[in-house]
mmCIF file of C-alpha atoms in Angstrom:
data_model
loop_
_atom_site.group_PDB
_atom_site.id
_atom_site.type_symbol
_atom_site.label_atom_id
_atom_site.label_comp_id
_atom_site.label_asym_id
_atom_site.label_seq_id
_atom_site.Cartn_x
_atom_site.Cartn_y
_atom_site.Cartn_z
ATOM 1 C CA MET A 1 -41.448 -2.029 19.764
ATOM 2 C CA PHE A 2 -38.085 -1.920 17.987
ATOM 3 C CA THR A 3 -38.652 1.714 16.963
ATOM 4 C CA ARG A 4 -39.605 2.737 20.496
ATOM 5 C CA ALA A 5 -36.590 0.913 21.967
ATOM 6 C CA PHE A 6 -34.167 2.477 19.506
ATOM 7 C CA ALA A 7 -35.661 5.909 20.184
ATOM 8 C CA ALA A 8 -35.151 5.371 23.900
ATOM 9 C CA VAL A 9 -31.483 4.578 23.287
ATOM 10 C CA ALA A 10 -31.095 7.681 21.132
ATOM 11 C CA ILE A 11 -32.673 9.850 23.819
ATOM 12 C CA LEU A 12 -30.353 8.386 26.427
ATOM 13 C CA LEU A 13 -27.313 9.164 24.311
ATOM 14 C CA VAL A 14 -28.479 12.677 23.470
ATOM 15 C CA THR A 15 -29.278 13.506 27.089
ATOM 16 C CA SER A 16 -25.920 12.301 28.351
ATOM 17 C CA ALA A 17 -23.797 14.487 30.602
ATOM 18 C CA SER A 18 -22.007 17.333 28.890
ATOM 19 C CA ALA A 19 -18.488 16.375 27.843
ATOM 20 C CA ASN A 20 -15.836 18.162 29.865
ATOM 21 C CA SER A 21 -12.625 18.649 27.873
ATOM 22 C CA LYS A 22 -10.684 18.973 31.126
ATOM 23 C CA ARG A 23 -11.992 15.934 32.974
ATOM 24 C CA GLY A 24 -10.297 12.563 32.529
ATOM 25 C CA LEU A 25 -9.859 9.078 33.944
ATOM 26 C CA VAL A 26 -6.899 7.645 35.817
ATOM 27 C CA PHE A 27 -7.611 4.095 34.688
ATOM 28 C CA THR A 28 -6.714 1.442 37.261
ATOM 29 C CA PRO A 29 -8.371 -1.780 36.012
ATOM 30 C CA ASN A 30 -9.972 -4.230 38.435
ATOM 31 C CA SER A 31 -8.871 -7.754 37.459
ATOM 32 C CA THR A 32 -11.536 -9.284 39.712
ATOM 33 C CA PHE A 33 -14.385 -7.232 38.246
ATOM 34 C CA PRO A 34 -13.178 -6.115 34.792
ATOM 35 C CA HIS A 35 -16.657 -4.887 33.835
ATOM 36 C CA ASP A 36 -16.125 -1.953 36.223
ATOM 37 C CA ALA A 37 -14.133 -0.386 33.377
ATOM 38 C CA TYR A 38 -17.336 0.248 31.410
ATOM 39 C CA ILE A 39 -18.756 2.462 34.154
ATOM 40 C CA TRP A 40 -16.543 5.371 33.132
ATOM 41 C CA THR A 41 -17.457 5.423 29.434
ATOM 42 C CA ALA A 42 -21.146 4.448 29.498
ATOM 43 C CA PRO A 43 -23.427 7.463 29.059
ATOM 44 C CA PRO A 44 -24.048 9.772 30.667
ATOM 45 C CA THR A 45 -20.384 10.630 31.244
ATOM 46 C CA SER A 46 -18.402 13.843 31.138
ATOM 47 C CA LEU A 47 -14.998 12.152 30.747
ATOM 48 C CA THR A 48 -13.115 12.883 27.522
ATOM 49 C CA TRP A 49 -9.622 11.409 28.019
ATOM 50 C CA TYR A 50 -7.702 8.829 30.019
ATOM 51 C CA TYR A 51 -4.290 7.465 30.877
ATOM 52 C CA ASN A 52 -3.291 4.110 32.340
ATOM 53 C CA TYR A 53 0.357 4.676 33.381
ATOM 54 C CA LYS A 54 1.460 2.845 30.207
ATOM 55 C CA PRO A 55 2.534 3.727 26.649
ATOM 56 C CA LEU A 56 -0.193 1.603 25.031
ATOM 57 C CA PRO A 57 -3.972 2.137 25.197
ATOM 58 C CA SER A 58 -6.156 -0.250 27.183
ATOM 59 C CA GLN A 59 -7.730 -2.954 25.043
ATOM 60 C CA ILE A 60 -11.040 -2.617 26.854
ATOM 61 C CA TYR A 61 -11.476 0.861 25.327
ATOM 62 C CA SER A 62 -10.318 -0.078 21.833
ATOM 63 C CA ASN A 63 -13.869 0.287 20.460
ATOM 64 C CA ILE A 64 -13.973 3.996 21.346
ATOM 65 C CA SER A 65 -12.434 6.521 18.993
ATOM 66 C CA GLN A 66 -9.538 8.719 20.046
ATOM 67 C CA SER A 67 -11.671 11.787 19.357
ATOM 68 C CA ASP A 68 -14.344 10.595 21.786
ATOM 69 C CA PHE A 69 -12.054 9.287 24.547
ATOM 70 C CA GLU A 70 -8.466 10.351 24.075
ATOM 71 C CA PHE A 71 -5.723 8.014 25.269
ATOM 72 C CA VAL A 72 -2.633 9.776 26.626
ATOM 73 C CA PRO A 73 0.495 7.552 26.724
ATOM 74 C CA MET A 74 2.922 7.731 29.638
ATOM 75 C CA LEU A 75 6.651 7.175 29.924
ATOM 76 C CA TRP A 76 6.271 5.916 33.505
ATOM 77 C CA GLY A 77 9.874 5.272 34.568
ATOM 78 C CA ALA A 78 13.404 4.591 33.405
ATOM 79 C CA PRO A 79 14.279 1.403 31.468
ATOM 80 C CA SER A 80 17.006 -0.860 32.840
ATOM 81 C CA ASP A 81 19.180 0.204 29.904
ATOM 82 C CA ILE A 82 19.492 3.973 29.953
ATOM 83 C CA ASN A 83 19.984 3.988 26.166
ATOM 84 C CA ASP A 84 16.742 2.077 25.539
ATOM 85 C CA ARG A 85 14.486 3.837 23.011
ATOM 86 C CA SER A 86 11.482 1.526 23.284
ATOM 87 C CA PHE A 87 9.107 4.284 24.378
ATOM 88 C CA TYR A 88 9.993 6.320 21.303
ATOM 89 C CA ASN A 89 9.513 3.261 19.099
ATOM 90 C CA THR A 90 6.175 2.401 20.723
ATOM 91 C CA ILE A 91 4.710 5.875 20.184
ATOM 92 C CA LYS A 92 6.046 5.986 16.635
ATOM 93 C CA THR A 93 4.340 2.654 15.905
ATOM 94 C CA LEU A 94 1.064 3.867 17.420
ATOM 95 C CA ILE A 95 1.065 6.961 15.230
ATOM 96 C CA ASP A 96 2.598 5.730 11.973
ATOM 97 C CA GLU A 97 1.443 2.115 11.771
ATOM 98 C CA ARG A 98 -1.723 1.933 13.860
ATOM 99 C CA GLY A 99 -2.962 5.397 12.941
ATOM 100 C CA VAL A 100 -3.702 6.459 16.530
ATOM 101 C CA ASN A 101 -3.955 10.235 16.794
ATOM 102 C CA ILE A 102 -1.648 10.764 19.765
ATOM 103 C CA THR A 103 -1.520 14.457 20.639
ATOM 104 C CA ASN A 104 -0.284 14.492 24.266
ATOM 105 C CA ILE A 105 2.382 12.586 26.193
ATOM 106 C CA LEU A 106 2.801 12.182 29.950
ATOM 107 C CA THR A 107 6.255 11.495 31.330
ATOM 108 C CA PHE A 108 7.789 10.105 34.538
ATOM 109 C CA ASN A 109 5.305 9.303 37.309
ATOM 110 C CA GLU A 110 6.426 10.653 40.697
ATOM 111 C CA PRO A 111 10.139 10.219 39.910
ATOM 112 C CA ASP A 112 10.970 11.792 43.280
ATOM 113 C CA GLY A 113 8.945 9.134 45.139
ATOM 114 C CA PRO A 114 9.853 5.578 46.244
ATOM 115 C CA GLY A 115 8.511 2.575 44.366
ATOM 116 C CA GLU A 116 6.667 1.236 47.414
ATOM 117 C CA TYR A 117 4.331 4.246 47.212
ATOM 118 C CA GLY A 118 3.863 4.219 43.446
ATOM 119 C CA GLY A 119 6.782 6.452 42.505
ATOM 120 C CA SER A 120 9.177 5.644 39.673
ATOM 121 C CA ASP A 121 12.163 6.667 41.856
ATOM 122 C CA ILE A 122 14.569 7.983 39.204
ATOM 123 C CA ASP A 123 17.679 10.104 39.629
ATOM 124 C CA PRO A 124 17.223 13.409 37.763
ATOM 125 C CA GLU A 125 20.345 12.737 35.688
ATOM 126 C CA VAL A 126 19.074 9.326 34.586
ATOM 127 C CA ALA A 127 15.646 10.748 33.772
ATOM 128 C CA ALA A 128 17.305 13.459 31.670
ATOM 129 C CA GLN A 129 19.138 10.885 29.554
ATOM 130 C CA VAL A 130 15.962 8.834 29.036
ATOM 131 C CA TRP A 131 14.174 12.041 28.015
ATOM 132 C CA VAL A 132 16.881 12.932 25.496
ATOM 133 C CA ASN A 133 16.740 9.424 24.003
ATOM 134 C CA ASN A 134 12.959 9.150 23.779
ATOM 135 C CA ILE A 135 11.104 12.440 24.152
ATOM 136 C CA ILE A 136 13.268 14.795 22.101
ATOM 137 C CA PRO A 137 13.193 12.500 19.019
ATOM 138 C CA LEU A 138 9.380 12.441 19.288
ATOM 139 C CA GLN A 139 9.316 16.228 19.440
ATOM 140 C CA GLU A 140 11.519 16.377 16.351
ATOM 141 C CA ASP A 141 9.449 13.838 14.403
ATOM 142 C CA TYR A 142 5.991 15.104 15.418
ATOM 143 C CA LYS A 143 5.962 18.869 15.785
ATOM 144 C CA ALA A 144 2.372 19.001 17.027
ATOM 145 C CA LEU A 145 2.942 16.472 19.810
ATOM 146 C CA ARG A 146 2.562 18.056 23.241
ATOM 147 C CA ILE A 147 4.788 16.869 26.104
ATOM 148 C CA GLY A 148 4.177 17.040 29.839
ATOM 149 C CA LEU A 149 6.874 17.715 32.410
ATOM 150 C CA PRO A 150 7.449 14.780 34.837
ATOM 151 C CA ALA A 151 4.670 14.617 37.463
ATOM 152 C CA CYS A 152 6.356 14.796 40.855
ATOM 153 C CA THR A 153 4.781 14.218 44.263
ATOM 154 C CA GLY A 154 3.294 17.090 46.208
ATOM 155 C CA ALA A 155 6.271 17.123 48.568
ATOM 156 C CA PRO A 156 8.827 19.994 48.473
ATOM 157 C CA ALA A 157 11.359 17.492 47.108
ATOM 158 C CA GLY A 158 9.284 17.350 43.930
ATOM 159 C CA LYS A 159 10.157 20.850 42.824
ATOM 160 C CA GLU A 160 13.814 20.278 43.758
ATOM 161 C CA TRP A 161 13.845 17.136 41.605
ATOM 162 C CA THR A 162 12.310 19.056 38.695
ATOM 163 C CA VAL A 163 14.959 21.785 38.847
ATOM 164 C CA LYS A 164 17.768 19.198 38.862
ATOM 165 C CA PHE A 165 16.151 17.300 36.002
ATOM 166 C CA LEU A 166 15.848 20.380 33.800
ATOM 167 C CA GLU A 167 19.444 21.380 34.548
ATOM 168 C CA ALA A 168 20.709 17.883 33.690
ATOM 169 C CA CYS A 169 18.618 17.758 30.533
ATOM 170 C CA SER A 170 19.937 21.143 29.421
ATOM 171 C CA GLY A 171 23.492 19.992 30.071
ATOM 172 C CA LEU A 172 23.041 16.984 27.787
ATOM 173 C CA ILE A 173 21.842 18.942 24.768
ATOM 174 C CA SER A 174 23.878 22.157 25.119
ATOM 175 C CA GLU A 175 26.987 22.329 22.943
ATOM 176 C CA ASP A 176 29.690 24.697 21.706
ATOM 177 C CA GLY A 177 29.165 26.947 24.697
ATOM 178 C CA LYS A 178 25.540 27.572 23.724
ATOM 179 C CA THR A 179 22.889 26.735 26.316
ATOM 180 C CA LYS A 180 19.832 24.843 25.117
ATOM 181 C CA ASN A 181 16.852 23.839 27.226
ATOM 182 C CA CYS A 182 14.702 20.721 27.112
ATOM 183 C CA THR A 183 11.214 21.882 26.243
ATOM 184 C CA PHE A 184 7.755 20.829 27.395
ATOM 185 C CA ASP A 185 4.211 22.086 26.885
ATOM 186 C CA PHE A 186 2.333 21.543 30.145
ATOM 187 C CA VAL A 187 3.006 20.852 33.816
ATOM 188 C CA PRO A 188 1.346 17.867 35.547
ATOM 189 C CA ILE A 189 1.104 17.879 39.347
ATOM 190 C CA HIS A 190 -0.163 15.497 42.068
ATOM 191 C CA TRP A 191 -1.836 16.335 45.375
ATOM 192 C CA TYR A 192 -3.401 14.344 48.249
ATOM 193 C CA GLY A 193 -4.056 16.979 50.909
ATOM 194 C CA ASN A 194 -6.678 19.603 51.675
ATOM 195 C CA PHE A 195 -7.981 22.208 49.263
ATOM 196 C CA GLU A 196 -5.950 25.064 50.711
ATOM 197 C CA GLY A 197 -2.767 23.050 50.231
ATOM 198 C CA LEU A 198 -3.797 22.139 46.702
ATOM 199 C CA ALA A 199 -4.400 25.760 45.739
ATOM 200 C CA SER A 200 -1.052 26.760 47.251
ATOM 201 C CA HIS A 201 0.765 23.934 45.446
ATOM 202 C CA MET A 202 -0.796 24.941 42.147
ATOM 203 C CA GLY A 203 0.217 28.537 42.765
ATOM 204 C CA GLU A 204 3.847 27.553 43.355
ATOM 205 C CA TYR A 205 4.080 25.602 40.094
ATOM 206 C CA SER A 206 2.183 28.257 38.176
ATOM 207 C CA ALA A 207 4.666 30.866 39.385
ATOM 208 C CA ALA A 208 7.622 28.612 38.520
ATOM 209 C CA PHE A 209 6.271 27.923 35.005
ATOM 210 C CA PRO A 210 4.103 30.991 34.248
ATOM 211 C CA ASN A 211 3.615 30.382 30.535
ATOM 212 C CA LYS A 212 2.569 26.738 30.778
ATOM 213 C CA THR A 213 -0.819 25.130 31.269
ATOM 214 C CA MET A 214 -1.336 22.678 34.124
ATOM 215 C CA TRP A 215 -2.680 19.131 34.360
ATOM 216 C CA ILE A 216 -3.623 17.790 37.796
ATOM 217 C CA THR A 217 -3.192 14.120 36.903
ATOM 218 C CA GLU A 218 -3.629 12.681 40.407
ATOM 219 C CA TYR A 219 -5.477 14.326 43.239
ATOM 220 C CA ASN A 220 -7.838 13.551 46.105
ATOM 221 C CA LEU A 221 -8.280 14.117 49.823
ATOM 222 C CA ALA A 222 -6.860 10.956 51.359
ATOM 223 C CA GLU A 223 -8.061 9.280 54.566
ATOM 224 C CA ALA A 224 -10.683 11.901 55.465
ATOM 225 C CA SER A 225 -14.322 11.789 56.533
ATOM 226 C CA LEU A 226 -17.015 11.454 53.877
ATOM 227 C CA GLN A 227 -18.232 15.030 54.319
ATOM 228 C CA GLU A 228 -14.704 16.428 54.129
ATOM 229 C CA THR A 229 -13.931 14.371 51.034
ATOM 230 C CA GLN A 230 -17.120 15.417 49.258
ATOM 231 C CA ASP A 231 -16.535 19.080 50.111
ATOM 232 C CA PHE A 232 -12.973 18.799 48.792
ATOM 233 C CA TYR A 233 -14.179 17.282 45.537
ATOM 234 C CA LYS A 234 -16.779 19.999 44.953
ATOM 235 C CA MET A 235 -14.371 22.848 45.679
ATOM 236 C CA SER A 236 -11.522 21.436 43.600
ATOM 237 C CA ALA A 237 -13.648 20.543 40.558
ATOM 238 C CA GLU A 238 -15.230 24.004 40.543
ATOM 239 C CA TYR A 239 -11.782 25.566 40.927
ATOM 240 C CA PHE A 240 -10.238 23.565 38.066
ATOM 241 C CA ASP A 241 -13.150 24.253 35.724
ATOM 242 C CA ARG A 242 -12.917 27.979 36.434
ATOM 243 C CA LEU A 243 -9.177 28.457 35.904
ATOM 244 C CA ASP A 244 -8.002 28.977 32.321
ATOM 245 C CA PHE A 245 -4.473 27.709 33.002
ATOM 246 C CA VAL A 246 -5.820 24.361 34.226
ATOM 247 C CA GLU A 247 -6.019 22.391 31.005
ATOM 248 C CA ARG A 248 -6.969 18.964 32.382
ATOM 249 C CA TYR A 249 -7.510 17.061 35.605
ATOM 250 C CA SER A 250 -8.133 13.470 36.674
ATOM 251 C CA LEU A 251 -9.395 12.430 40.099
ATOM 252 C CA PHE A 252 -7.576 9.424 41.561
ATOM 253 C CA GLY A 253 -10.481 7.320 42.786
ATOM 254 C CA ALA A 254 -11.875 5.218 39.920
ATOM 255 C CA PHE A 255 -11.995 2.010 41.948
ATOM 256 C CA ARG A 256 -13.989 0.230 44.653
ATOM 257 C CA SER A 257 -13.704 1.466 48.219
ATOM 258 C CA ASP A 258 -12.441 -1.848 49.600
ATOM 259 C CA VAL A 259 -9.280 -1.643 47.447
ATOM 260 C CA SER A 260 -8.713 2.108 47.787
ATOM 261 C CA ASN A 261 -5.238 3.131 48.931
ATOM 262 C CA VAL A 262 -6.405 6.696 49.638
ATOM 263 C CA GLY A 263 -9.191 5.748 52.026
ATOM 264 C CA PRO A 264 -12.679 4.372 51.297
ATOM 265 C CA ASN A 265 -14.396 7.766 51.213
ATOM 266 C CA ALA A 266 -12.174 8.921 48.341
ATOM 267 C CA ALA A 267 -13.295 6.048 46.088
ATOM 268 C CA MET A 268 -15.826 6.620 43.325
ATOM 269 C CA LEU A 269 -17.350 3.143 43.741
ATOM 270 C CA ASN A 270 -18.632 1.314 46.809
ATOM 271 C CA ARG A 271 -17.705 -2.301 47.604
ATOM 272 C CA ASP A 272 -20.225 -3.605 45.056
ATOM 273 C CA GLY A 273 -19.110 -1.330 42.231
ATOM 274 C CA GLU A 274 -21.954 1.179 42.566
ATOM 275 C CA LEU A 275 -21.233 4.853 41.959
ATOM 276 C CA THR A 276 -20.866 6.953 45.087
ATOM 277 C CA ASP A 277 -21.916 10.592 45.112
ATOM 278 C CA ILE A 278 -18.391 11.664 44.149
ATOM 279 C CA GLY A 279 -18.296 9.082 41.367
ATOM 280 C CA ALA A 280 -21.631 10.264 39.992
ATOM 281 C CA TRP A 281 -20.661 13.941 40.237
ATOM 282 C CA TYR A 282 -17.399 13.262 38.451
ATOM 283 C CA LEU A 283 -19.338 11.713 35.558
ATOM 284 C CA GLY A 284 -21.651 14.730 35.450
ATOM 285 C CA ARG A 285 -24.616 12.929 37.047
ATOM 286 C CA GLN A 286 -26.856 13.486 40.055
ATOM 287 C CA ALA A 287 -25.837 12.202 43.483
ATOM 288 C CA THR A 288 -26.643 8.543 44.150
ATOM 289 C CA GLY A 289 -26.682 8.567 47.951
ATOM 290 C CA VAL A 290 -24.525 5.410 47.911
ATOM 291 C CA ASP A 291 -22.255 5.122 50.960
ATOM 292 C CA PRO A 292 -18.674 4.296 49.870
ATOM 293 C CA ASN A 293 -18.457 1.763 52.693
ATOM 294 C CA SER A 294 -21.664 -0.040 51.734
ATOM 295 C CA GLY A 295 -21.888 -3.379 49.945
ATOM 296 C CA SER A 296 -20.504 -6.815 50.580
ATOM 297 C CA GLY A 297 -17.439 -6.560 48.384
ATOM 298 C CA LYS A 298 -18.827 -9.299 46.169
ATOM 299 C CA ASP A 299 -20.111 -8.925 42.621
ATOM 300 C CA SER A 300 -23.744 -7.858 42.830
ATOM 301 C CA GLY A 301 -24.371 -8.820 39.206
ATOM 302 C CA ALA A 302 -26.145 -5.500 38.717
ATOM 303 C CA MET A 303 -24.214 -4.716 35.544
ATOM 304 C CA ARG A 304 -24.665 -8.119 33.948
ATOM 305 C CA GLY A 305 -28.283 -9.180 34.343
ATOM 306 C CA SER A 306 -29.517 -12.688 33.711
ATOM 307 C CA ALA A 307 -31.783 -11.955 30.751
ATOM 308 C CA PRO A 308 -31.302 -8.509 29.200
ATOM 309 C CA GLY A 309 -34.213 -7.101 27.279
ATOM 310 C CA LEU A 310 -34.189 -5.585 23.828
ATOM 311 C CA LEU A 311 -33.443 -2.058 25.047
ATOM 312 C CA THR A 312 -30.474 -3.309 27.049
ATOM 313 C CA LEU A 313 -29.110 -5.242 24.092
ATOM 314 C CA LEU A 314 -29.521 -2.220 21.823
ATOM 315 C CA LEU A 315 -27.725 0.032 24.277
ATOM 316 C CA VAL A 316 -24.892 -2.438 24.712
ATOM 317 C CA SER A 317 -24.569 -2.745 20.954
ATOM 318 C CA VAL A 318 -24.517 1.027 20.455
ATOM 319 C CA LEU A 319 -21.855 1.418 23.116
ATOM 320 C CA GLY A 320 -19.759 -1.380 21.656
ATOM 321 C CA LEU A 321 -19.663 -3.408 24.871
ATOM 322 C CA LEU A 322 -20.228 -6.743 23.159
#
């Protein structure tokens, strides 16, 4: 029985969804149902990287190697002291002391947006000084480290903010009449409208930064019907996977529909934490037929079980969930 059970686990792992080097997780943990976090990494899954809006990795994924599920740190906003170098020190500690293979860094989250809507709301000049204090030293110390431009909102003000930021950053490091530019490796963008608008927005940033790859680190179709939202997901995922300049993308929707701030149909889980069609597709699985608005909003217990059998225990052990 043990041999058959172990073989079943091995088959499950082997037949998991194909890993997608582009597809990642915007991790927004559920404090009420923390076990929801395991949904995104349990096989079969196509996700290969994640970020959590913080400089440190999430403890719940500490049992997964960086090569299997890459953590990407973020410098979310500006510290109260503009000369603070804590982000630099944190990343340096992760790499030098903890041995975490950090290869990519995300910077300011929607700095052109107000805090009440999730933006970090930073003046471009302030952001430039924080960048000079924290990002440039990392670039100097770790030549292979790749840095993302700040991820602005999809509003026209986002591009205006970016231009002002780059000008301010250049002004801080230029000297003796010689102009120097703050450098970056890829361009993250956000979008919450229809597909046509998304494609146009991507085209604008691609034209503005023609030699850079792009990360779409937040996107979805907010407050739309289920059919419209599903159609948007299919078109956008196919589009991202097809374009060479799109390096990575992460759908904003890894939460239950009753706590979604982009509308219930955009969520990848229903009220009981079951994968919706979009959630299953995003993980590389077949559609579930689960309505995002279904469920009671209470813990169904489906992921816990009262008396797990041997196969379940083996699978949990292999995945490192215990």
